[in-house]
Short mmCIF file of C-alpha atoms and ligand atoms in Angstrom, two decimals:
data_model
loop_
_atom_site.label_atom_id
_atom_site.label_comp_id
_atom_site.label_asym_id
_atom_site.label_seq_id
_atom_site.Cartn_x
_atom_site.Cartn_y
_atom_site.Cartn_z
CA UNK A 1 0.00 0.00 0.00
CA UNK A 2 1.37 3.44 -0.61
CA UNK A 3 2.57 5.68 2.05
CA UNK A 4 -0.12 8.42 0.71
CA UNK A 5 -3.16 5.90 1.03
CA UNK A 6 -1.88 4.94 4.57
CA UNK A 7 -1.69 8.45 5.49
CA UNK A 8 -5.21 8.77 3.97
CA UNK A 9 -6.62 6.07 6.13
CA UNK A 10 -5.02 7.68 9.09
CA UNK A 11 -6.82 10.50 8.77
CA UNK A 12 -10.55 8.62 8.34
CA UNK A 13 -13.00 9.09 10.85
CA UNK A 14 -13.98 5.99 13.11
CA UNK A 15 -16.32 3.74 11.18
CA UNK A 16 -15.97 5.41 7.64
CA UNK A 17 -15.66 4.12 4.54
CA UNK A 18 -14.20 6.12 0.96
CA UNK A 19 -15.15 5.77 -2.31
CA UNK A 20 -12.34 7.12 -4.53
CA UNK A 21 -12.83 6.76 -8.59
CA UNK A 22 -10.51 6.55 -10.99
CA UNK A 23 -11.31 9.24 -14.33
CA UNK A 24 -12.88 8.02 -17.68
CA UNK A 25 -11.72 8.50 -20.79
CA UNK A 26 -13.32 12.18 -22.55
CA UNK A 27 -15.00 11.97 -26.06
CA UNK A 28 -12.71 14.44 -28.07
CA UNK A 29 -15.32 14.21 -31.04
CA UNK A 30 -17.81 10.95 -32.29
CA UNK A 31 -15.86 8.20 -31.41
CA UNK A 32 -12.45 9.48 -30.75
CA UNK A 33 -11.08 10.23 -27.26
CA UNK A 34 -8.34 12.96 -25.74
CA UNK A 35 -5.71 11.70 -24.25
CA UNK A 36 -6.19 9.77 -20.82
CA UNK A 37 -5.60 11.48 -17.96
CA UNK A 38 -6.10 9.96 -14.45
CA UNK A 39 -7.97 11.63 -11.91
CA UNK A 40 -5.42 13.52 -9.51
CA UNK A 41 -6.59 12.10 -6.16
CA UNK A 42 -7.35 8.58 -7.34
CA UNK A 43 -3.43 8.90 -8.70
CA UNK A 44 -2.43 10.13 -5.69
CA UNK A 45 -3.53 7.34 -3.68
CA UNK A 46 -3.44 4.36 -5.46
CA UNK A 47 -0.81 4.82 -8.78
CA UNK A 48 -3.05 2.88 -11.03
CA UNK A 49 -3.44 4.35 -14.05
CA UNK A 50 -6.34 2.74 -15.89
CA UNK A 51 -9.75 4.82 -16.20
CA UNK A 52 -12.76 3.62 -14.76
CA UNK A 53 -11.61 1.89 -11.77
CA UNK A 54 -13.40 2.34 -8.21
CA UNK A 55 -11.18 2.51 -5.02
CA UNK A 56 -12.77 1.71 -1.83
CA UNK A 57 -10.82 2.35 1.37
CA UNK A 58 -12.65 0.60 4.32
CA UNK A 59 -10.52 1.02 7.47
CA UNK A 60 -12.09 -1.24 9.91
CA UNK A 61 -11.82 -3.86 7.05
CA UNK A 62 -8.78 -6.81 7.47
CA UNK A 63 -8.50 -5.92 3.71
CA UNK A 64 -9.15 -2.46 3.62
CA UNK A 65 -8.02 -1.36 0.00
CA UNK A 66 -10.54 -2.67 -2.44
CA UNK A 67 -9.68 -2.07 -6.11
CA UNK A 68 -12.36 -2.37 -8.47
CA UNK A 69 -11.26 -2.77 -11.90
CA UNK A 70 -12.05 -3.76 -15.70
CA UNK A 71 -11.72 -7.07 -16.24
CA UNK A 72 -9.11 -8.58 -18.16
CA UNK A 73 -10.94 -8.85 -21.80
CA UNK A 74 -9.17 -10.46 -25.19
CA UNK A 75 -11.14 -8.49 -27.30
CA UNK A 76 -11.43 -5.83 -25.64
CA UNK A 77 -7.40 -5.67 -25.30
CA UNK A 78 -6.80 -6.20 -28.79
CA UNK A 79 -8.80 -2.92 -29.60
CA UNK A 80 -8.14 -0.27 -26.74
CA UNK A 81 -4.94 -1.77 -25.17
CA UNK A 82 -3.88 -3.70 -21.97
CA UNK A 83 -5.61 -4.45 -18.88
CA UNK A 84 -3.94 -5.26 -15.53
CA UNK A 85 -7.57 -7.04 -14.49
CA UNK A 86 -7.81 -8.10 -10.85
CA UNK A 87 -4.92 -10.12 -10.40
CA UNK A 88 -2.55 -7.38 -11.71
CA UNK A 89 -4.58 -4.86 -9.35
CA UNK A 90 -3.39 -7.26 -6.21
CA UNK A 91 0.10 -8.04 -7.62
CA UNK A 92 1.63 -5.14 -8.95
CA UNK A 93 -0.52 -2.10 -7.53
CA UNK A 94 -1.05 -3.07 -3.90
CA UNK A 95 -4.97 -4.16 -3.67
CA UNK A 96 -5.52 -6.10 -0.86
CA UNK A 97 -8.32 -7.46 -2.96
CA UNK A 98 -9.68 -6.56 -6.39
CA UNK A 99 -13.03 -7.46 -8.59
CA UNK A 100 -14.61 -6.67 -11.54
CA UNK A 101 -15.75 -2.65 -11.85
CA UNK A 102 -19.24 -4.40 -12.97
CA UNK A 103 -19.72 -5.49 -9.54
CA UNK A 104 -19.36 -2.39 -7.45
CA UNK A 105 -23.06 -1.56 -7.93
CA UNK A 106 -24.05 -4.72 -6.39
CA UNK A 107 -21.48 -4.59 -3.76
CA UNK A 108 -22.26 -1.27 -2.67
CA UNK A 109 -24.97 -1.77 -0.54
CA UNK A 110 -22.74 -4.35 1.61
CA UNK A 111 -19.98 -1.80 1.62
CA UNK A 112 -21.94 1.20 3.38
CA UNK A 113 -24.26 -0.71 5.62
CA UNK A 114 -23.54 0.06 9.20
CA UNK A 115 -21.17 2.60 8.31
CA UNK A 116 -21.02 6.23 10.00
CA UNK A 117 -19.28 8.18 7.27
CA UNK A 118 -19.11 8.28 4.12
CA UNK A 119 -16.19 9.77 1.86
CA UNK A 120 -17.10 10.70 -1.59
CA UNK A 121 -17.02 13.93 -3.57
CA UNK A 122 -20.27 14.25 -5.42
CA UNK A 123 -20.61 16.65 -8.78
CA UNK A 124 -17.14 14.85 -10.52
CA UNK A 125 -18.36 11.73 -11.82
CA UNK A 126 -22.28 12.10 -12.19
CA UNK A 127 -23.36 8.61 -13.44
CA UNK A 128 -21.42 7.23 -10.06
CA UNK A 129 -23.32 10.17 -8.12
CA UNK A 130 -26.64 8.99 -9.21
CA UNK A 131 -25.49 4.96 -8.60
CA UNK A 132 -24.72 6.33 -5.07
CA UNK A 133 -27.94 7.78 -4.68
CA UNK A 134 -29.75 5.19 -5.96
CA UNK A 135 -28.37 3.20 -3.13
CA UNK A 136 -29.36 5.54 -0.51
CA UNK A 137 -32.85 6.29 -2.27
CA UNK A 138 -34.71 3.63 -0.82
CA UNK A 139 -32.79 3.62 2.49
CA UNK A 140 -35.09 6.85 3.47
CA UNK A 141 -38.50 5.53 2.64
CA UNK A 142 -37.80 2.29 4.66
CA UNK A 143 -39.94 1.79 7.94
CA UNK A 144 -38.77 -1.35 8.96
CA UNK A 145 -35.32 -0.68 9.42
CA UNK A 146 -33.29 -3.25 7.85
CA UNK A 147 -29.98 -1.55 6.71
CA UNK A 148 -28.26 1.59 8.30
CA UNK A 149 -26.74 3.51 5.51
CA UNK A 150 -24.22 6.61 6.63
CA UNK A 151 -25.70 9.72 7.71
CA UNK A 152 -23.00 11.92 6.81
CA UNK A 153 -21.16 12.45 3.85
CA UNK A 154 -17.56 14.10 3.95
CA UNK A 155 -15.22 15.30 0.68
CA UNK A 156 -12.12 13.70 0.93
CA UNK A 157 -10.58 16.31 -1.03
CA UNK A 158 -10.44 17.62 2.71
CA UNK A 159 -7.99 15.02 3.81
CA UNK A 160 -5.91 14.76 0.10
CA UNK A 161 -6.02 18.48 -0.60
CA UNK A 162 -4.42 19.39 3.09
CA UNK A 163 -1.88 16.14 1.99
CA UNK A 164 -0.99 17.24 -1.17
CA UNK A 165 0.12 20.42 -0.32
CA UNK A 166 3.31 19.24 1.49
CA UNK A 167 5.49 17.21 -1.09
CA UNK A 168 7.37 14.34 0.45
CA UNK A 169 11.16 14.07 -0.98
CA UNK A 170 9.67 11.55 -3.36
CA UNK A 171 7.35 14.06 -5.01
CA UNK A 172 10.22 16.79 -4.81
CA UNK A 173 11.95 14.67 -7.25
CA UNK A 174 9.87 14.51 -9.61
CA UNK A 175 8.78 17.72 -9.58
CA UNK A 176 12.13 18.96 -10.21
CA UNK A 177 12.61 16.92 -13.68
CA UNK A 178 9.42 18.30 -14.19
CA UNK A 179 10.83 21.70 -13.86
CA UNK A 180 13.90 20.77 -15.49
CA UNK A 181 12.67 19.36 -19.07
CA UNK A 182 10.57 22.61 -19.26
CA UNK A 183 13.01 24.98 -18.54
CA UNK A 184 15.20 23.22 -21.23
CA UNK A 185 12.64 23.47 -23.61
CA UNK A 186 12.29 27.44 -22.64
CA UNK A 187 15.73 27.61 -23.41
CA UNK A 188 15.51 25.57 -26.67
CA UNK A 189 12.22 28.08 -27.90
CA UNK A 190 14.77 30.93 -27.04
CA UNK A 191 17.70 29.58 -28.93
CA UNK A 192 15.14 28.61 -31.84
CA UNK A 193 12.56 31.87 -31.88
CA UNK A 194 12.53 33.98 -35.50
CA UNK A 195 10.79 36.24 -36.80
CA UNK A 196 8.41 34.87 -39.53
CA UNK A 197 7.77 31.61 -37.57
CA UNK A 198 4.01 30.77 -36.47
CA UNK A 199 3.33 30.73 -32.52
CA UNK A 200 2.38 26.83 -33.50
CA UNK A 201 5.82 26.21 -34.26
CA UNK A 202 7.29 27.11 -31.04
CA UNK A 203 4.44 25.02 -29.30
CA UNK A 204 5.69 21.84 -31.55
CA UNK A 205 8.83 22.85 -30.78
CA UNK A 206 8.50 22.62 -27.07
CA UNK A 207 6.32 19.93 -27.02
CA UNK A 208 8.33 17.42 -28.76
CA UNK A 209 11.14 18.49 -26.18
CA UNK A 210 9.08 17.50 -23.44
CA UNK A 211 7.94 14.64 -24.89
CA UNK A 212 11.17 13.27 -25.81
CA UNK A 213 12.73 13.77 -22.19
CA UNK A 214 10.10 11.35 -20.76
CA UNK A 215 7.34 13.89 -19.65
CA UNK A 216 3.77 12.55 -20.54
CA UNK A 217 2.98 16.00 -22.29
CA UNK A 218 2.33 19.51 -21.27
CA UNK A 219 1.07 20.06 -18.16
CA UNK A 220 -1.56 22.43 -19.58
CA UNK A 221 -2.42 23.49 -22.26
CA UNK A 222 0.75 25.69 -23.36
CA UNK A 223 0.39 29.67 -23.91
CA UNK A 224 2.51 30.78 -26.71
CA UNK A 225 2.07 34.42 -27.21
CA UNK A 226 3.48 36.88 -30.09
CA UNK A 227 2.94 40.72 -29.97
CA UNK A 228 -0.14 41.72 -28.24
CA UNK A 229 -1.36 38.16 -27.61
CA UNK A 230 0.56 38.19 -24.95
CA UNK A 231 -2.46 40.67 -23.10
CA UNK A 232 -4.63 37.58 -23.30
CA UNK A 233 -4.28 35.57 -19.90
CA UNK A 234 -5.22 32.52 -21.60
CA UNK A 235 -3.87 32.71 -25.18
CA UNK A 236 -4.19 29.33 -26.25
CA UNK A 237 -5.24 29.39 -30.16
CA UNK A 238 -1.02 29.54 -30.83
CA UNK A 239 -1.45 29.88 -34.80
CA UNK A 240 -0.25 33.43 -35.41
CA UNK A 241 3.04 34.39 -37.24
CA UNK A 242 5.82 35.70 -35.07
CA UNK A 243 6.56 39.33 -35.96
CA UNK A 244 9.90 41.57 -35.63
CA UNK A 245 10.12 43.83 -32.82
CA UNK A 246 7.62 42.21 -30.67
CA UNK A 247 7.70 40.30 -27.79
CA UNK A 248 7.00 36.03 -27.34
CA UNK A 249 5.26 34.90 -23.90
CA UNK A 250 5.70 31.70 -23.20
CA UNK A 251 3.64 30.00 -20.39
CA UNK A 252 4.26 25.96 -21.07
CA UNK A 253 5.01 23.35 -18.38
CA UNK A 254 5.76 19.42 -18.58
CA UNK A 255 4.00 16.79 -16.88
CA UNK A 256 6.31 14.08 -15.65
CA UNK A 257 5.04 11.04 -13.82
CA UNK A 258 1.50 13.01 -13.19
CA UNK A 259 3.77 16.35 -11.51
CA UNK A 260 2.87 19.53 -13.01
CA UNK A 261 5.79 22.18 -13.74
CA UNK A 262 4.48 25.75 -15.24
CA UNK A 263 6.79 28.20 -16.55
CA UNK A 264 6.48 31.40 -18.10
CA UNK A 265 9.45 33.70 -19.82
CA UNK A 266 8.60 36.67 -22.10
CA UNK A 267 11.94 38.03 -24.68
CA UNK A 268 12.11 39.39 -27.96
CA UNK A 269 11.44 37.47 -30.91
CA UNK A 270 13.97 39.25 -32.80
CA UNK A 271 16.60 38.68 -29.80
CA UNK A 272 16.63 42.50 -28.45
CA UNK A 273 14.78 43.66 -26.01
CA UNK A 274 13.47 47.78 -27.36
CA UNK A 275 13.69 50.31 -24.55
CA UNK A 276 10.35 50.39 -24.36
CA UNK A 277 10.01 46.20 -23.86
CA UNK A 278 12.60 46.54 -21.55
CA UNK A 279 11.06 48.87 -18.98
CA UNK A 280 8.17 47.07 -18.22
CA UNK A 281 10.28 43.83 -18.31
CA UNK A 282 12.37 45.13 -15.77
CA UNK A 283 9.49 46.21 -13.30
CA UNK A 284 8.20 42.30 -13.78
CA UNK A 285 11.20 41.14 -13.17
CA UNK A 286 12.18 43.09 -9.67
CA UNK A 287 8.56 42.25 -8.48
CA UNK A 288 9.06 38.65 -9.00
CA UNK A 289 12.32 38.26 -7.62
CA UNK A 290 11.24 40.02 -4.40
CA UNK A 291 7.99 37.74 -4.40
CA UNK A 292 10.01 34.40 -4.51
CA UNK A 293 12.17 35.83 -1.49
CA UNK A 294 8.76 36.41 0.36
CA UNK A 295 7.82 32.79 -0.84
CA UNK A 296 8.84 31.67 2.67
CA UNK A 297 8.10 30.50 6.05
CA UNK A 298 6.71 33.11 8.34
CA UNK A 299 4.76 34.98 5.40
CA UNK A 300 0.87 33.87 4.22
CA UNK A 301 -0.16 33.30 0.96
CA UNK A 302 -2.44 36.72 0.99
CA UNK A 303 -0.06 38.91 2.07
CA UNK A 304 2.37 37.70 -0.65
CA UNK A 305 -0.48 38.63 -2.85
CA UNK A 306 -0.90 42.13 -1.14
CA UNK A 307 2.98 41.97 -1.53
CA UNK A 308 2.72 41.76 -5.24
CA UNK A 309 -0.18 44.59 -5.74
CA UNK A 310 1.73 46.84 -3.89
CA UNK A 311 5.13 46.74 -5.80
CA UNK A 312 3.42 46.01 -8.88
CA UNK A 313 1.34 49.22 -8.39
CA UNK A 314 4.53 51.23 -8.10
CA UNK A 315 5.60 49.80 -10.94
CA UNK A 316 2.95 51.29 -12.69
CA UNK A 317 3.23 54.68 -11.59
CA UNK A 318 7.05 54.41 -12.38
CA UNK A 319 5.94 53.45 -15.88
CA UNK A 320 3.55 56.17 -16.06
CA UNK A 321 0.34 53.62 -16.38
CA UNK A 322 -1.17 54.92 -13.27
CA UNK A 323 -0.89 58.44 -11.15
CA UNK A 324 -1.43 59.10 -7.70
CA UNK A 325 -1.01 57.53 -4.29
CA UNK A 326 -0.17 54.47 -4.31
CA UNK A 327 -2.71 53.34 -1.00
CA UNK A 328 -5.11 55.42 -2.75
CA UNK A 329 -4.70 53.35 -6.57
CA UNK A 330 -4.82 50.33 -3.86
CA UNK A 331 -7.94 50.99 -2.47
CA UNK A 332 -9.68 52.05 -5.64
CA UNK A 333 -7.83 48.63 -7.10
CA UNK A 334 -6.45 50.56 -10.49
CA UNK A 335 -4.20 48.27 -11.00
CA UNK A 336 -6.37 45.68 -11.92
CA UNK A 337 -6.19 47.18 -15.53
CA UNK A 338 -2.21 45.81 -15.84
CA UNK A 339 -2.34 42.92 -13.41
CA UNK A 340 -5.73 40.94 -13.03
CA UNK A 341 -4.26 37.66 -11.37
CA UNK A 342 -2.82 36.14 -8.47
CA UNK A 343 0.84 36.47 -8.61
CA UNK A 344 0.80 32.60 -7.73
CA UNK A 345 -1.08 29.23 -6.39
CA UNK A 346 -0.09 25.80 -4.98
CA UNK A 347 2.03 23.55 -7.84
CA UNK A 348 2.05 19.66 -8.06
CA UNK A 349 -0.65 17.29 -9.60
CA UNK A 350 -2.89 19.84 -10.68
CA UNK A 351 -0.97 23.20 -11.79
CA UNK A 352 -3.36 24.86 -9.91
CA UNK A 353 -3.18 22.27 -7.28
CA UNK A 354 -5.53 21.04 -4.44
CA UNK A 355 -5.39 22.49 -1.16
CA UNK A 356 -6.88 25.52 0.34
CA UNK A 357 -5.58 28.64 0.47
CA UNK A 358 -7.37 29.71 4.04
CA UNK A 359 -6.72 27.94 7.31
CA UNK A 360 -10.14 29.46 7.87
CA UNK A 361 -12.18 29.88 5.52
CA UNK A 362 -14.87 31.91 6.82
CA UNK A 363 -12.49 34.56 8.59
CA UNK A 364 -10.17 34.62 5.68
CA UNK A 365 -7.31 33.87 7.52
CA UNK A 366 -4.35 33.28 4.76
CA UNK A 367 -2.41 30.17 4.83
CA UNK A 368 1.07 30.43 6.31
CA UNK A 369 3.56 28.99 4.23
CA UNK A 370 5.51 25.68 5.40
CA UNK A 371 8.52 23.62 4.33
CA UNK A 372 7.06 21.35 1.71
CA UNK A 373 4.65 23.49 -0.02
CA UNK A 374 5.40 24.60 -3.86
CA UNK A 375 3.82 27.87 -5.42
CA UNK A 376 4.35 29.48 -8.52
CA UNK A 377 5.58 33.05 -8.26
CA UNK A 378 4.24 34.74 -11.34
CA UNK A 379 3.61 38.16 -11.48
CA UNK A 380 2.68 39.78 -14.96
CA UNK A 381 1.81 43.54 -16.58
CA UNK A 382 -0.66 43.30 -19.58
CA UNK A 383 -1.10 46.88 -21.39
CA UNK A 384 -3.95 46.46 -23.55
CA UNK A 385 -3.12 47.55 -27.04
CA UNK A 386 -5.95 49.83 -27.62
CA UNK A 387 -5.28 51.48 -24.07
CA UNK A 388 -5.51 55.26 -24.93
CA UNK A 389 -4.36 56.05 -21.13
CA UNK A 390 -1.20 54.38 -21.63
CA UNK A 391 1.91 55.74 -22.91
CA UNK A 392 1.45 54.84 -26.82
CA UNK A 393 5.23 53.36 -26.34
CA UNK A 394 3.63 50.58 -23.58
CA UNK A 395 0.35 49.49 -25.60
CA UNK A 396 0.28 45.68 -26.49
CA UNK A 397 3.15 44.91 -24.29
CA UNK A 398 2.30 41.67 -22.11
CA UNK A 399 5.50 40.37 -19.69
CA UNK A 400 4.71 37.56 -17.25
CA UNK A 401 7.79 36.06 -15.91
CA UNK A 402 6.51 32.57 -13.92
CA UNK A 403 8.94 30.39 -11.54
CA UNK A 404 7.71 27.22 -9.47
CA UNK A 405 9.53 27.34 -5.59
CA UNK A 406 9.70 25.26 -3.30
CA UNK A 407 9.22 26.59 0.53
CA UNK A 408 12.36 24.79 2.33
CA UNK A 409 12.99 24.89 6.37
CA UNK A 410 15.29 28.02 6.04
CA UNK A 411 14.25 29.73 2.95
CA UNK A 412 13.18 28.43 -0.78
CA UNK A 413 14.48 26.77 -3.67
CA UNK A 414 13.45 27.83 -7.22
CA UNK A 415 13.26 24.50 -8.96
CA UNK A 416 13.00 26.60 -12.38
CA UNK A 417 15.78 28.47 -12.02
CA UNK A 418 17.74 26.70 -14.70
CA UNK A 419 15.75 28.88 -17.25
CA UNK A 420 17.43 32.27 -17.00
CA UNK A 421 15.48 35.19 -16.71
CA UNK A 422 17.65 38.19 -16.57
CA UNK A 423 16.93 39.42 -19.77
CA UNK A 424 21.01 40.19 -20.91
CA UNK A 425 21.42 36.82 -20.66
CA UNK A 426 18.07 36.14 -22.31
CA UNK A 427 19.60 38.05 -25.45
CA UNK A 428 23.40 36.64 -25.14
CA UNK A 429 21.66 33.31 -25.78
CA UNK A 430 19.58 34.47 -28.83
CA UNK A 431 22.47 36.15 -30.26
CA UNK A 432 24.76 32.79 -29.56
CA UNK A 433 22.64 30.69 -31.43
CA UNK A 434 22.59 33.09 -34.58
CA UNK A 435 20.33 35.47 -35.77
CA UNK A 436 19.34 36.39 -39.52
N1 LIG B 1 -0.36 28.33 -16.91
C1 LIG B 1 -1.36 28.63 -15.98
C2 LIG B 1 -0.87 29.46 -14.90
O1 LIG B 1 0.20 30.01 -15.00
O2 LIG B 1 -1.46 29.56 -13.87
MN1 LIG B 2 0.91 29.42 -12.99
MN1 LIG B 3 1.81 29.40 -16.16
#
């Protein structure tokens, strides 16, 4: 059993039970599918990677890790690929029993009698919702009481969001080649960017990188931004020519072993910076490095984003985007104009990972950061191109500049740091590897 579904049990209440599914495949169009992508939790706890499964974690059981799984099915193998089945559910992934995933219907009914608690997170998976329900359905409406189905129902995101937040050395590792094939293949796109070439070029270009390091794919779906696509947060269409004199954001990340890394580096796509490019770069740039040395213990995840608004903010008015006082521009939140996001969130499984960001919720008390945790530190200045307020110089610039730390016992580590961001170095490598 892995150390992560131990922990999990742990953590159950007395007389609980959890019912943890694997993700289905995702109709791309007719009969074709994406790509498979197991469910983050479900990965998390088990490491079996076929869809459809059903994971049922039963503490007070003498075999409490139940593994419902397809069957092992000639046909159905010779079409859509291999099965592990049962026995390869018991053998090589740690089930301390397994049965067919037609069964769990039937089985459920023995499986929550008597129990207290139930863990499940309704509103993923609605066909299992309404299979769930159908169980309890008739459990209300029964006088004669003959089974005693759990009255309360708890999200066990509760328990693996609060676990995935601290990464055990383990997870570290992987992280970090994560972050490591990316920031080579930032490095490649910045030894390879022309002008002329189409933003879907770059993506290939990255992508096959990744791929051929032994990441799965991208961790998202990659942002490749020329000119003033780079003001979109979410530019993900990547099939416009590159032109001289602008600017190229990149936001792409790998996934390696289910680990998320998510990196983002904005340079010229000529390989020199223009004054103009420059000063706003520079502003990003000083705001982010002083937000990864806040990225430590001791500081909460809301003031690092108060952190960011304020020197961002005077960045602005140093700019000449915004006039005034700076609590003033604050308060009236005027710099939501330039910068619109959080200037980062929790990295790992998800790149916008589980956990919460309040201890409590309800008072908004921020997080405190602790060894373990990894965050993005991302801050960004979009000038919209058509913004008449802005100097004319400024309009259509978009800089993010996006590292993933790691919050360490005496300070941080930036696992990204192998893609350079200081932008002389930025255009001593576009220059090295020739320019027209
Ligand atoms: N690439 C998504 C993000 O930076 O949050
Ligand atoms: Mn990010
Ligand atoms: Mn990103």
């Amino acid at each position: 059993m892995r150390t992560q579904l131990k922990k999990f049990i742990e953590s159950m209440e007395p007389n609980s039970i959890a019912i943890i599914p694997a993700a289905h495949e995702v109709t791309r169009s007719y009969d074709s599918e994406f790509k498979f992508r197991q469910d983050s939790d479900f990965w998390y706890l088990t490491g079996f990677p076929e869809p459809d499964a059903i994971a049922v974690i039963d503490p007070s059981s003498k075999k409490p890790y139940t593994l419902y799984v397809r069957p092992r099915d000639p046909l159905m193998e010779t079409w859509y690929g291999r099965r592990q089945g049962v026995e390869g559910a018991v053998k090589n992934y740690g089930a301390d029993r397994s049965f067919s995933v037609e069964r769990f219907d039937t089985d459920m009914a023995k499986l929550l009698d008597g129990k207290d608690v139930l863990y499940y997170r309704f509103s993923v998976d609605r066909n299992l919702d309404s299979r769930i329900l159908d169980y309890f359905a008739p459990q209300r409406v029964r006088r004669l009481k003959t089974a005693y189905p759990p009255h309360t129902i708890i999200d066990p995101t509760i328990i693996t969001g609060e676990m995935r937040l601290y990464k055990s050395a383990d997870e570290i590792k992987m992280m970090q080649r994560a972050a490591d094939i990316a920031a080579e293949a930032h490095i490649l796109a910045m030894k390879k960017v022309r002008p002329g070439m189409n933003e879907g070029q770059v993506e290939s270009l990255l992508e096959a990188y990744m791929r051929d390091q032994g990441a799965s794919g991208v961790a998202y779906n990659s942002i490749i931004g020329g000119g003033d696509n780079a003001t979109i947060l979410h530019y993900v269409e990547n099939n416009m020519p590159l032109k001289d004199g602008d600017l190229i954001l990149i936001d792409a990340g790998a996934e390696y072993q289910g680990y998320a890394s998510d990196i983002t580096r904005t340079f010229p796509i000529n390989g020199k910076f223009t004054k103009a490019q420059r000063e706003v770069y520079d502003v990003v740039l000083d705001v982010q490095l002083k937000c990864i040395d806040f990225t430590v213990v001791g500081n909460t995840h809301q003031k690092r984003q108060e952190y960011s608004i304020e020197l961002l903010t005077e960045g602005m008015k140093q700019l000449g985007l915004l006039k005034g006082k700076t609590k003033d521009l604050i308060k009236k939140k005027a710099y939501l104009k330039y910068y619109m996001h959080g200037v980062g969130h929790w990295l790992g499984l998800d790149v916008h990972d589980a956990g919460r960001y309040f201890v409590d919720q309800q008072a908004k008390q921020s997080k405190p950061y602790a060894p373990g945790m990894v965050l993005t530190v991302e801050p960004g200045l979009y000038i919209p191109p058509d913004d008449k307020s802005a100097p004319a110089k400024f309009r259509g610039i978009g800089v993010r500049i996006e590292d993933d730390v790691l919050v360490t016992k005496d300070g941080n580590l930036n696992l990204t740091a192998a893609v350079t961001k200081d932008p002389d170095e930025i255009e001593a490598i576009m220059q090295k590897a020739g320019r027209k």
